[in-house]
């Protein structure tokens, strides 16, 4: 029961790099003032966001709004496009590891900080909708939270949601992180933590960085090992969710549990 099980997917490489100097802008007007074309562009984007919300803006413009605070005196549109080209979409930019973000030309500590603040805010907001609430009657909110926190990660993460006797979520804990195709999981540690929290039930959650939530044989074996360990101690394993980029898979709904 205490063996190291792992989830597996196809490998993907990571890389680090040096920070590049920001692109200069042409001076305009007295020292300390932004060029008019940048001022006007920023004013238009902010007005559009306030009037129409995020749905009125493509990813690169929403990303520009975030970058405005980190880079106050230059055109950030080229950097926004470079980030999207590197990571694919707005969500994956926010979720990218700091080392990979820093490898993009023009990204420094201030940019990384702003992106990670926005990411943390999104996670906290999503978590507030499920913590200390009955999980099984708020399943949509739970899935939204799992997608927000895990769907766009580049490496695997294994989380356990611990529930009390009324199926209220009392703890959401990361048990392990891995690579793009492997995360170690120890069934004994999972159920031991449940006893420490006085939990009565649990839900397993992990992500597939490839985007495809189809379970591997390792996923299935691992889930059965945790279920056996839980049953031996009078605990209920409600489900195991695998989070892909666009959709999730439920072991319970798909007949694996």
PDB file of C-alpha atoms in Angstrom:
ATOM      1  CA  UNK A   1       0.000   0.000   0.000  1.00  0.00           C
ATOM      2  CA  UNK A   2       2.924   2.360   0.538  1.00  0.00           C
ATOM      3  CA  UNK A   3       4.500   1.878  -2.880  1.00  0.00           C
ATOM      4  CA  UNK A   4       5.179   4.790  -5.212  1.00  0.00           C
ATOM      5  CA  UNK A   5       2.570   4.777  -7.973  1.00  0.00           C
ATOM      6  CA  UNK A   6       2.663   7.294 -10.773  1.00  0.00           C
ATOM      7  CA  UNK A   7       0.500   8.752 -13.509  1.00  0.00           C
ATOM      8  CA  UNK A   8       2.034   8.857 -16.959  1.00  0.00           C
ATOM      9  CA  UNK A   9       1.776  10.796 -20.206  1.00  0.00           C
ATOM     10  CA  UNK A  10       4.022  11.686 -23.086  1.00  0.00           C
ATOM     11  CA  UNK A  11       7.216  13.664 -22.208  1.00  0.00           C
ATOM     12  CA  UNK A  12       7.707  17.362 -22.857  1.00  0.00           C
ATOM     13  CA  UNK A  13      10.879  19.407 -22.448  1.00  0.00           C
ATOM     14  CA  UNK A  14      11.335  22.463 -20.233  1.00  0.00           C
ATOM     15  CA  UNK A  15      13.950  25.157 -20.704  1.00  0.00           C
ATOM     16  CA  UNK A  16      15.387  28.168 -18.923  1.00  0.00           C
ATOM     17  CA  UNK A  17      16.797  31.333 -20.380  1.00  0.00           C
ATOM     18  CA  UNK A  18      18.180  34.785 -19.664  1.00  0.00           C
ATOM     19  CA  UNK A  19      16.047  37.880 -19.399  1.00  0.00           C
ATOM     20  CA  UNK A  20      16.303  40.139 -22.418  1.00  0.00           C
ATOM     21  CA  UNK A  21      16.330  43.917 -22.316  1.00  0.00           C
ATOM     22  CA  UNK A  22      12.922  45.545 -22.984  1.00  0.00           C
ATOM     23  CA  UNK A  23      12.271  47.048 -26.377  1.00  0.00           C
ATOM     24  CA  UNK A  24      12.833  50.834 -26.391  1.00  0.00           C
ATOM     25  CA  UNK A  25      10.149  53.320 -27.380  1.00  0.00           C
ATOM     26  CA  UNK A  26      10.586  56.598 -29.169  1.00  0.00           C
ATOM     27  CA  UNK A  27      10.500  59.646 -26.889  1.00  0.00           C
ATOM     28  CA  UNK A  28       7.531  61.959 -27.232  1.00  0.00           C
ATOM     29  CA  UNK A  29       7.007  65.235 -25.414  1.00  0.00           C
ATOM     30  CA  UNK A  30       8.532  66.270 -22.088  1.00  0.00           C
ATOM     31  CA  UNK A  31      10.583  63.783 -20.105  1.00  0.00           C
ATOM     32  CA  UNK A  32       8.444  61.533 -17.934  1.00  0.00           C
ATOM     33  CA  UNK A  33       5.438  61.498 -20.293  1.00  0.00           C
ATOM     34  CA  UNK A  34       4.277  58.517 -22.300  1.00  0.00           C
ATOM     35  CA  UNK A  35       4.174  58.849 -26.084  1.00  0.00           C
ATOM     36  CA  UNK A  36       0.660  59.800 -27.137  1.00  0.00           C
ATOM     37  CA  UNK A  37       0.059  56.642 -29.172  1.00  0.00           C
ATOM     38  CA  UNK A  38       0.751  54.504 -26.094  1.00  0.00           C
ATOM     39  CA  UNK A  39      -1.382  56.689 -23.829  1.00  0.00           C
ATOM     40  CA  UNK A  40      -4.287  56.556 -26.278  1.00  0.00           C
ATOM     41  CA  UNK A  41      -3.980  52.814 -26.804  1.00  0.00           C
ATOM     42  CA  UNK A  42      -3.965  52.116 -23.082  1.00  0.00           C
ATOM     43  CA  UNK A  43      -6.934  54.424 -22.540  1.00  0.00           C
ATOM     44  CA  UNK A  44      -8.939  52.654 -25.256  1.00  0.00           C
ATOM     45  CA  UNK A  45      -8.200  49.180 -23.898  1.00  0.00           C
ATOM     46  CA  UNK A  46      -9.125  50.160 -20.350  1.00  0.00           C
ATOM     47  CA  UNK A  47     -12.367  51.775 -21.539  1.00  0.00           C
ATOM     48  CA  UNK A  48     -13.286  48.711 -23.576  1.00  0.00           C
ATOM     49  CA  UNK A  49     -12.657  46.449 -20.590  1.00  0.00           C
ATOM     50  CA  UNK A  50     -14.745  48.630 -18.261  1.00  0.00           C
ATOM     51  CA  UNK A  51     -17.594  48.848 -20.766  1.00  0.00           C
ATOM     52  CA  UNK A  52     -17.647  45.297 -22.093  1.00  0.00           C
ATOM     53  CA  UNK A  53     -15.671  43.174 -19.660  1.00  0.00           C
ATOM     54  CA  UNK A  54     -13.158  40.471 -20.525  1.00  0.00           C
ATOM     55  CA  UNK A  55     -15.476  38.882 -23.102  1.00  0.00           C
ATOM     56  CA  UNK A  56     -15.057  41.984 -25.265  1.00  0.00           C
ATOM     57  CA  UNK A  57     -11.299  41.454 -25.529  1.00  0.00           C
ATOM     58  CA  UNK A  58      -9.112  38.862 -27.240  1.00  0.00           C
ATOM     59  CA  UNK A  59      -6.414  37.164 -25.175  1.00  0.00           C
ATOM     60  CA  UNK A  60      -3.602  39.451 -26.305  1.00  0.00           C
ATOM     61  CA  UNK A  61      -5.467  42.595 -25.248  1.00  0.00           C
ATOM     62  CA  UNK A  62      -6.408  41.172 -21.860  1.00  0.00           C
ATOM     63  CA  UNK A  63      -2.763  40.241 -21.396  1.00  0.00           C
ATOM     64  CA  UNK A  64      -1.749  43.783 -22.330  1.00  0.00           C
ATOM     65  CA  UNK A  65      -3.930  45.122 -19.515  1.00  0.00           C
ATOM     66  CA  UNK A  66      -2.047  42.954 -17.044  1.00  0.00           C
ATOM     67  CA  UNK A  67       1.315  44.014 -18.471  1.00  0.00           C
ATOM     68  CA  UNK A  68       0.495  47.738 -18.227  1.00  0.00           C
ATOM     69  CA  UNK A  69       1.171  47.718 -14.485  1.00  0.00           C
ATOM     70  CA  UNK A  70       4.456  45.854 -14.796  1.00  0.00           C
ATOM     71  CA  UNK A  71       5.791  47.889 -17.740  1.00  0.00           C
ATOM     72  CA  UNK A  72       4.517  51.456 -17.458  1.00  0.00           C
ATOM     73  CA  UNK A  73       6.644  53.110 -20.146  1.00  0.00           C
ATOM     74  CA  UNK A  74       6.667  51.005 -23.264  1.00  0.00           C
ATOM     75  CA  UNK A  75       4.430  49.355 -25.847  1.00  0.00           C
ATOM     76  CA  UNK A  76       3.570  45.941 -24.394  1.00  0.00           C
ATOM     77  CA  UNK A  77       1.700  44.568 -27.414  1.00  0.00           C
ATOM     78  CA  UNK A  78       4.792  42.806 -28.875  1.00  0.00           C
ATOM     79  CA  UNK A  79       5.509  41.175 -25.504  1.00  0.00           C
ATOM     80  CA  UNK A  80       1.887  40.053 -25.132  1.00  0.00           C
ATOM     81  CA  UNK A  81       2.048  38.396 -28.544  1.00  0.00           C
ATOM     82  CA  UNK A  82       5.387  36.723 -27.757  1.00  0.00           C
ATOM     83  CA  UNK A  83       3.940  35.285 -24.561  1.00  0.00           C
ATOM     84  CA  UNK A  84       0.896  33.938 -26.364  1.00  0.00           C
ATOM     85  CA  UNK A  85       3.026  32.450 -29.125  1.00  0.00           C
ATOM     86  CA  UNK A  86       5.170  30.714 -26.509  1.00  0.00           C
ATOM     87  CA  UNK A  87       2.398  29.348 -24.279  1.00  0.00           C
ATOM     88  CA  UNK A  88      -0.736  29.223 -26.410  1.00  0.00           C
ATOM     89  CA  UNK A  89      -3.404  31.223 -24.589  1.00  0.00           C
ATOM     90  CA  UNK A  90      -4.023  33.640 -21.720  1.00  0.00           C
ATOM     91  CA  UNK A  91      -4.555  30.914 -19.129  1.00  0.00           C
ATOM     92  CA  UNK A  92      -1.366  29.084 -20.001  1.00  0.00           C
ATOM     93  CA  UNK A  93       0.619  32.314 -19.805  1.00  0.00           C
ATOM     94  CA  UNK A  94      -0.623  32.856 -16.251  1.00  0.00           C
ATOM     95  CA  UNK A  95       0.074  29.230 -15.304  1.00  0.00           C
ATOM     96  CA  UNK A  96       3.544  29.016 -16.855  1.00  0.00           C
ATOM     97  CA  UNK A  97       6.459  28.405 -14.470  1.00  0.00           C
ATOM     98  CA  UNK A  98       8.458  31.507 -13.582  1.00  0.00           C
ATOM     99  CA  UNK A  99      11.603  30.057 -15.156  1.00  0.00           C
ATOM    100  CA  UNK A 100       9.870  29.595 -18.500  1.00  0.00           C
ATOM    101  CA  UNK A 101       8.317  33.038 -18.370  1.00  0.00           C
ATOM    102  CA  UNK A 102      11.728  34.531 -17.678  1.00  0.00           C
ATOM    103  CA  UNK A 103      13.049  32.927 -20.842  1.00  0.00           C
ATOM    104  CA  UNK A 104      10.825  35.156 -22.986  1.00  0.00           C
ATOM    105  CA  UNK A 105      12.443  38.314 -24.358  1.00  0.00           C
ATOM    106  CA  UNK A 106      11.317  41.340 -22.357  1.00  0.00           C
ATOM    107  CA  UNK A 107      10.047  39.423 -19.316  1.00  0.00           C
ATOM    108  CA  UNK A 108      11.593  40.409 -16.006  1.00  0.00           C
ATOM    109  CA  UNK A 109      10.703  40.081 -12.347  1.00  0.00           C
ATOM    110  CA  UNK A 110       7.981  42.757 -12.506  1.00  0.00           C
ATOM    111  CA  UNK A 111       6.141  40.962 -15.321  1.00  0.00           C
ATOM    112  CA  UNK A 112       6.395  37.586 -13.605  1.00  0.00           C
ATOM    113  CA  UNK A 113       5.089  39.100 -10.369  1.00  0.00           C
ATOM    114  CA  UNK A 114       2.032  40.658 -12.051  1.00  0.00           C
ATOM    115  CA  UNK A 115       1.175  37.434 -13.883  1.00  0.00           C
ATOM    116  CA  UNK A 116       1.474  35.366 -10.727  1.00  0.00           C
ATOM    117  CA  UNK A 117      -0.659  37.831  -8.737  1.00  0.00           C
ATOM    118  CA  UNK A 118      -3.446  37.477 -11.309  1.00  0.00           C
ATOM    119  CA  UNK A 119      -3.092  33.690 -11.258  1.00  0.00           C
ATOM    120  CA  UNK A 120      -3.229  33.596  -7.450  1.00  0.00           C
ATOM    121  CA  UNK A 121      -6.301  35.843  -7.428  1.00  0.00           C
ATOM    122  CA  UNK A 122      -8.099  33.545  -9.872  1.00  0.00           C
ATOM    123  CA  UNK A 123      -7.260  30.485  -7.765  1.00  0.00           C
ATOM    124  CA  UNK A 124      -8.385  32.133  -4.533  1.00  0.00           C
ATOM    125  CA  UNK A 125     -11.677  33.284  -6.032  1.00  0.00           C
ATOM    126  CA  UNK A 126     -12.450  29.829  -7.420  1.00  0.00           C
ATOM    127  CA  UNK A 127     -11.488  28.157  -4.134  1.00  0.00           C
ATOM    128  CA  UNK A 128     -13.744  30.473  -2.119  1.00  0.00           C
ATOM    129  CA  UNK A 129     -16.735  29.029  -3.975  1.00  0.00           C
ATOM    130  CA  UNK A 130     -16.132  25.480  -2.755  1.00  0.00           C
ATOM    131  CA  UNK A 131     -14.302  25.528   0.595  1.00  0.00           C
ATOM    132  CA  UNK A 132     -16.526  24.892   3.653  1.00  0.00           C
ATOM    133  CA  UNK A 133     -19.435  24.018   1.371  1.00  0.00           C
ATOM    134  CA  UNK A 134     -21.117  20.713   0.419  1.00  0.00           C
ATOM    135  CA  UNK A 135     -19.116  19.507  -2.553  1.00  0.00           C
ATOM    136  CA  UNK A 136     -21.512  16.987  -4.064  1.00  0.00           C
ATOM    137  CA  UNK A 137     -24.305  19.558  -4.360  1.00  0.00           C
ATOM    138  CA  UNK A 138     -21.917  22.115  -5.849  1.00  0.00           C
ATOM    139  CA  UNK A 139     -20.224  19.918  -8.415  1.00  0.00           C
ATOM    140  CA  UNK A 140     -20.076  22.570 -11.137  1.00  0.00           C
ATOM    141  CA  UNK A 141     -18.207  24.963  -8.840  1.00  0.00           C
ATOM    142  CA  UNK A 142     -15.820  22.160  -7.930  1.00  0.00           C
ATOM    143  CA  UNK A 143     -15.079  21.417 -11.577  1.00  0.00           C
ATOM    144  CA  UNK A 144     -14.575  25.122 -12.268  1.00  0.00           C
ATOM    145  CA  UNK A 145     -12.072  25.296  -9.422  1.00  0.00           C
ATOM    146  CA  UNK A 146     -10.166  22.242 -10.642  1.00  0.00           C
ATOM    147  CA  UNK A 147      -9.970  23.613 -14.175  1.00  0.00           C
ATOM    148  CA  UNK A 148      -8.868  27.041 -12.966  1.00  0.00           C
ATOM    149  CA  UNK A 149      -6.058  25.670 -10.812  1.00  0.00           C
ATOM    150  CA  UNK A 150      -4.887  22.681 -12.859  1.00  0.00           C
ATOM    151  CA  UNK A 151      -6.017  22.590 -16.495  1.00  0.00           C
ATOM    152  CA  UNK A 152      -3.227  24.795 -17.844  1.00  0.00           C
ATOM    153  CA  UNK A 153      -0.282  23.491 -15.856  1.00  0.00           C
ATOM    154  CA  UNK A 154       2.699  22.158 -17.806  1.00  0.00           C
ATOM    155  CA  UNK A 155       3.489  19.474 -15.224  1.00  0.00           C
ATOM    156  CA  UNK A 156       1.340  16.979 -13.371  1.00  0.00           C
ATOM    157  CA  UNK A 157      -0.091  17.808  -9.973  1.00  0.00           C
ATOM    158  CA  UNK A 158      -1.941  15.434  -7.652  1.00  0.00           C
ATOM    159  CA  UNK A 159      -4.440  16.928  -5.181  1.00  0.00           C
ATOM    160  CA  UNK A 160      -6.763  15.416  -2.613  1.00  0.00           C
ATOM    161  CA  UNK A 161     -10.014  17.041  -1.517  1.00  0.00           C
ATOM    162  CA  UNK A 162     -10.948  15.912   2.006  1.00  0.00           C
ATOM    163  CA  UNK A 163     -14.624  15.963   3.063  1.00  0.00           C
ATOM    164  CA  UNK A 164     -16.398  15.633   6.403  1.00  0.00           C
ATOM    165  CA  UNK A 165     -19.441  13.465   7.173  1.00  0.00           C
ATOM    166  CA  UNK A 166     -21.739  15.975   5.457  1.00  0.00           C
ATOM    167  CA  UNK A 167     -19.506  16.047   2.367  1.00  0.00           C
ATOM    168  CA  UNK A 168     -18.383  19.584   3.171  1.00  0.00           C
ATOM    169  CA  UNK A 169     -14.909  20.328   1.856  1.00  0.00           C
ATOM    170  CA  UNK A 170     -12.601  20.771   4.840  1.00  0.00           C
ATOM    171  CA  UNK A 171      -9.221  20.646   3.102  1.00  0.00           C
ATOM    172  CA  UNK A 172      -7.769  20.884  -0.386  1.00  0.00           C
ATOM    173  CA  UNK A 173      -4.179  19.711  -0.356  1.00  0.00           C
ATOM    174  CA  UNK A 174      -1.509  19.153  -2.937  1.00  0.00           C
ATOM    175  CA  UNK A 175       0.013  15.741  -2.327  1.00  0.00           C
ATOM    176  CA  UNK A 176       2.627  15.666  -5.064  1.00  0.00           C
ATOM    177  CA  UNK A 177       4.061  17.412  -8.091  1.00  0.00           C
ATOM    178  CA  UNK A 178       5.818  15.683 -10.910  1.00  0.00           C
ATOM    179  CA  UNK A 179       7.036  16.123 -14.439  1.00  0.00           C
ATOM    180  CA  UNK A 180       4.942  16.275 -17.586  1.00  0.00           C
ATOM    181  CA  UNK A 181       4.462  12.509 -17.522  1.00  0.00           C
ATOM    182  CA  UNK A 182       4.952  11.351 -13.943  1.00  0.00           C
ATOM    183  CA  UNK A 183       3.782  12.226 -10.453  1.00  0.00           C
ATOM    184  CA  UNK A 184       4.478   9.951  -7.468  1.00  0.00           C
ATOM    185  CA  UNK A 185       1.513   9.087  -5.253  1.00  0.00           C
ATOM    186  CA  UNK A 186       1.543   7.137  -1.985  1.00  0.00           C
ATOM    187  CA  UNK A 187      -1.859   5.673  -1.016  1.00  0.00           C
ATOM    188  CA  UNK A 188      -0.836   5.263   2.624  1.00  0.00           C
ATOM    189  CA  UNK A 189      -0.013   8.979   2.904  1.00  0.00           C
ATOM    190  CA  UNK A 190      -3.334   9.926   1.310  1.00  0.00           C
ATOM    191  CA  UNK A 191      -5.443   8.004   3.839  1.00  0.00           C
ATOM    192  CA  UNK A 192      -3.156   8.877   6.745  1.00  0.00           C
ATOM    193  CA  UNK A 193      -3.795  12.555   6.073  1.00  0.00           C
ATOM    194  CA  UNK A 194      -7.543  11.869   5.956  1.00  0.00           C
ATOM    195  CA  UNK A 195      -7.385  10.436   9.461  1.00  0.00           C
ATOM    196  CA  UNK A 196      -5.369  13.433  10.688  1.00  0.00           C
ATOM    197  CA  UNK A 197      -8.060  15.766   9.354  1.00  0.00           C
ATOM    198  CA  UNK A 198     -10.883  13.611  10.713  1.00  0.00           C
ATOM    199  CA  UNK A 199     -12.222  13.371   7.171  1.00  0.00           C
ATOM    200  CA  UNK A 200     -14.827  10.827   6.155  1.00  0.00           C
ATOM    201  CA  UNK A 201     -14.458  10.959   2.376  1.00  0.00           C
ATOM    202  CA  UNK A 202     -12.097  12.142  -0.324  1.00  0.00           C
ATOM    203  CA  UNK A 203     -11.884  13.071  -3.975  1.00  0.00           C
ATOM    204  CA  UNK A 204      -8.678  12.610  -5.953  1.00  0.00           C
ATOM    205  CA  UNK A 205      -7.778  15.134  -8.632  1.00  0.00           C
ATOM    206  CA  UNK A 206      -4.872  15.305 -11.030  1.00  0.00           C
ATOM    207  CA  UNK A 207      -4.207  16.951 -14.371  1.00  0.00           C
ATOM    208  CA  UNK A 208      -2.951  15.733 -17.729  1.00  0.00           C
ATOM    209  CA  UNK A 209      -0.724  18.413 -19.282  1.00  0.00           C
ATOM    210  CA  UNK A 210      -1.294  16.923 -22.741  1.00  0.00           C
ATOM    211  CA  UNK A 211      -4.932  18.010 -22.459  1.00  0.00           C
ATOM    212  CA  UNK A 212      -6.397  14.515 -22.907  1.00  0.00           C
ATOM    213  CA  UNK A 213      -8.010  13.314 -19.636  1.00  0.00           C
ATOM    214  CA  UNK A 214      -8.228   9.665 -20.697  1.00  0.00           C
ATOM    215  CA  UNK A 215      -6.864   7.594 -17.778  1.00  0.00           C
ATOM    216  CA  UNK A 216      -3.748   5.506 -18.225  1.00  0.00           C
ATOM    217  CA  UNK A 217      -3.312   2.062 -16.695  1.00  0.00           C
ATOM    218  CA  UNK A 218      -1.196   3.706 -14.001  1.00  0.00           C
ATOM    219  CA  UNK A 219      -4.077   6.076 -13.216  1.00  0.00           C
ATOM    220  CA  UNK A 220      -6.496   3.176 -12.859  1.00  0.00           C
ATOM    221  CA  UNK A 221      -4.136   1.092 -10.722  1.00  0.00           C
ATOM    222  CA  UNK A 222      -3.384   4.031  -8.468  1.00  0.00           C
ATOM    223  CA  UNK A 223      -7.049   4.812  -7.953  1.00  0.00           C
ATOM    224  CA  UNK A 224      -7.847   1.236  -6.986  1.00  0.00           C
ATOM    225  CA  UNK A 225      -4.954   1.228  -4.506  1.00  0.00           C
ATOM    226  CA  UNK A 226      -6.241   4.399  -2.835  1.00  0.00           C
ATOM    227  CA  UNK A 227      -9.789   3.029  -2.801  1.00  0.00           C
ATOM    228  CA  UNK A 228      -8.644  -0.202  -1.127  1.00  0.00           C
ATOM    229  CA  UNK A 229      -6.686   1.760   1.472  1.00  0.00           C
ATOM    230  CA  UNK A 230      -9.647   4.042   2.127  1.00  0.00           C
ATOM    231  CA  UNK A 231     -12.162   1.219   2.492  1.00  0.00           C
ATOM    232  CA  UNK A 232      -9.900  -0.552   4.973  1.00  0.00           C
ATOM    233  CA  UNK A 233     -10.148   2.503   7.228  1.00  0.00           C
ATOM    234  CA  UNK A 234     -13.830   3.222   6.719  1.00  0.00           C
ATOM    235  CA  UNK A 235     -13.285   6.130   4.324  1.00  0.00           C
ATOM    236  CA  UNK A 236     -15.215   6.776   1.111  1.00  0.00           C
ATOM    237  CA  UNK A 237     -13.517   7.589  -2.181  1.00  0.00           C
ATOM    238  CA  UNK A 238     -16.179   9.572  -4.005  1.00  0.00           C
ATOM    239  CA  UNK A 239     -14.333  10.105  -7.257  1.00  0.00           C
ATOM    240  CA  UNK A 240     -11.087  10.618  -9.103  1.00  0.00           C
ATOM    241  CA  UNK A 241     -11.119  13.539 -11.530  1.00  0.00           C
ATOM    242  CA  UNK A 242      -8.606  13.881 -14.343  1.00  0.00           C
ATOM    243  CA  UNK A 243      -8.447  17.446 -15.588  1.00  0.00           C
ATOM    244  CA  UNK A 244      -7.647  18.092 -19.238  1.00  0.00           C
ATOM    245  CA  UNK A 245      -7.424  21.423 -20.987  1.00  0.00           C
ATOM    246  CA  UNK A 246     -10.990  21.494 -22.313  1.00  0.00           C
ATOM    247  CA  UNK A 247     -12.759  18.781 -20.336  1.00  0.00           C
ATOM    248  CA  UNK A 248     -12.454  16.479 -17.369  1.00  0.00           C
ATOM    249  CA  UNK A 249     -12.990  12.762 -16.793  1.00  0.00           C
ATOM    250  CA  UNK A 250     -14.787  11.376 -13.752  1.00  0.00           C
ATOM    251  CA  UNK A 251     -13.829   7.844 -12.706  1.00  0.00           C
ATOM    252  CA  UNK A 252     -17.254   7.473 -11.062  1.00  0.00           C
ATOM    253  CA  UNK A 253     -19.256   8.675 -14.064  1.00  0.00           C
ATOM    254  CA  UNK A 254     -17.186   6.661 -16.545  1.00  0.00           C
ATOM    255  CA  UNK A 255     -17.437   3.396 -14.627  1.00  0.00           C
ATOM    256  CA  UNK A 256     -13.883   3.124 -13.289  1.00  0.00           C
ATOM    257  CA  UNK A 257     -15.150   3.297  -9.680  1.00  0.00           C
TER     258      UNK A 257
END
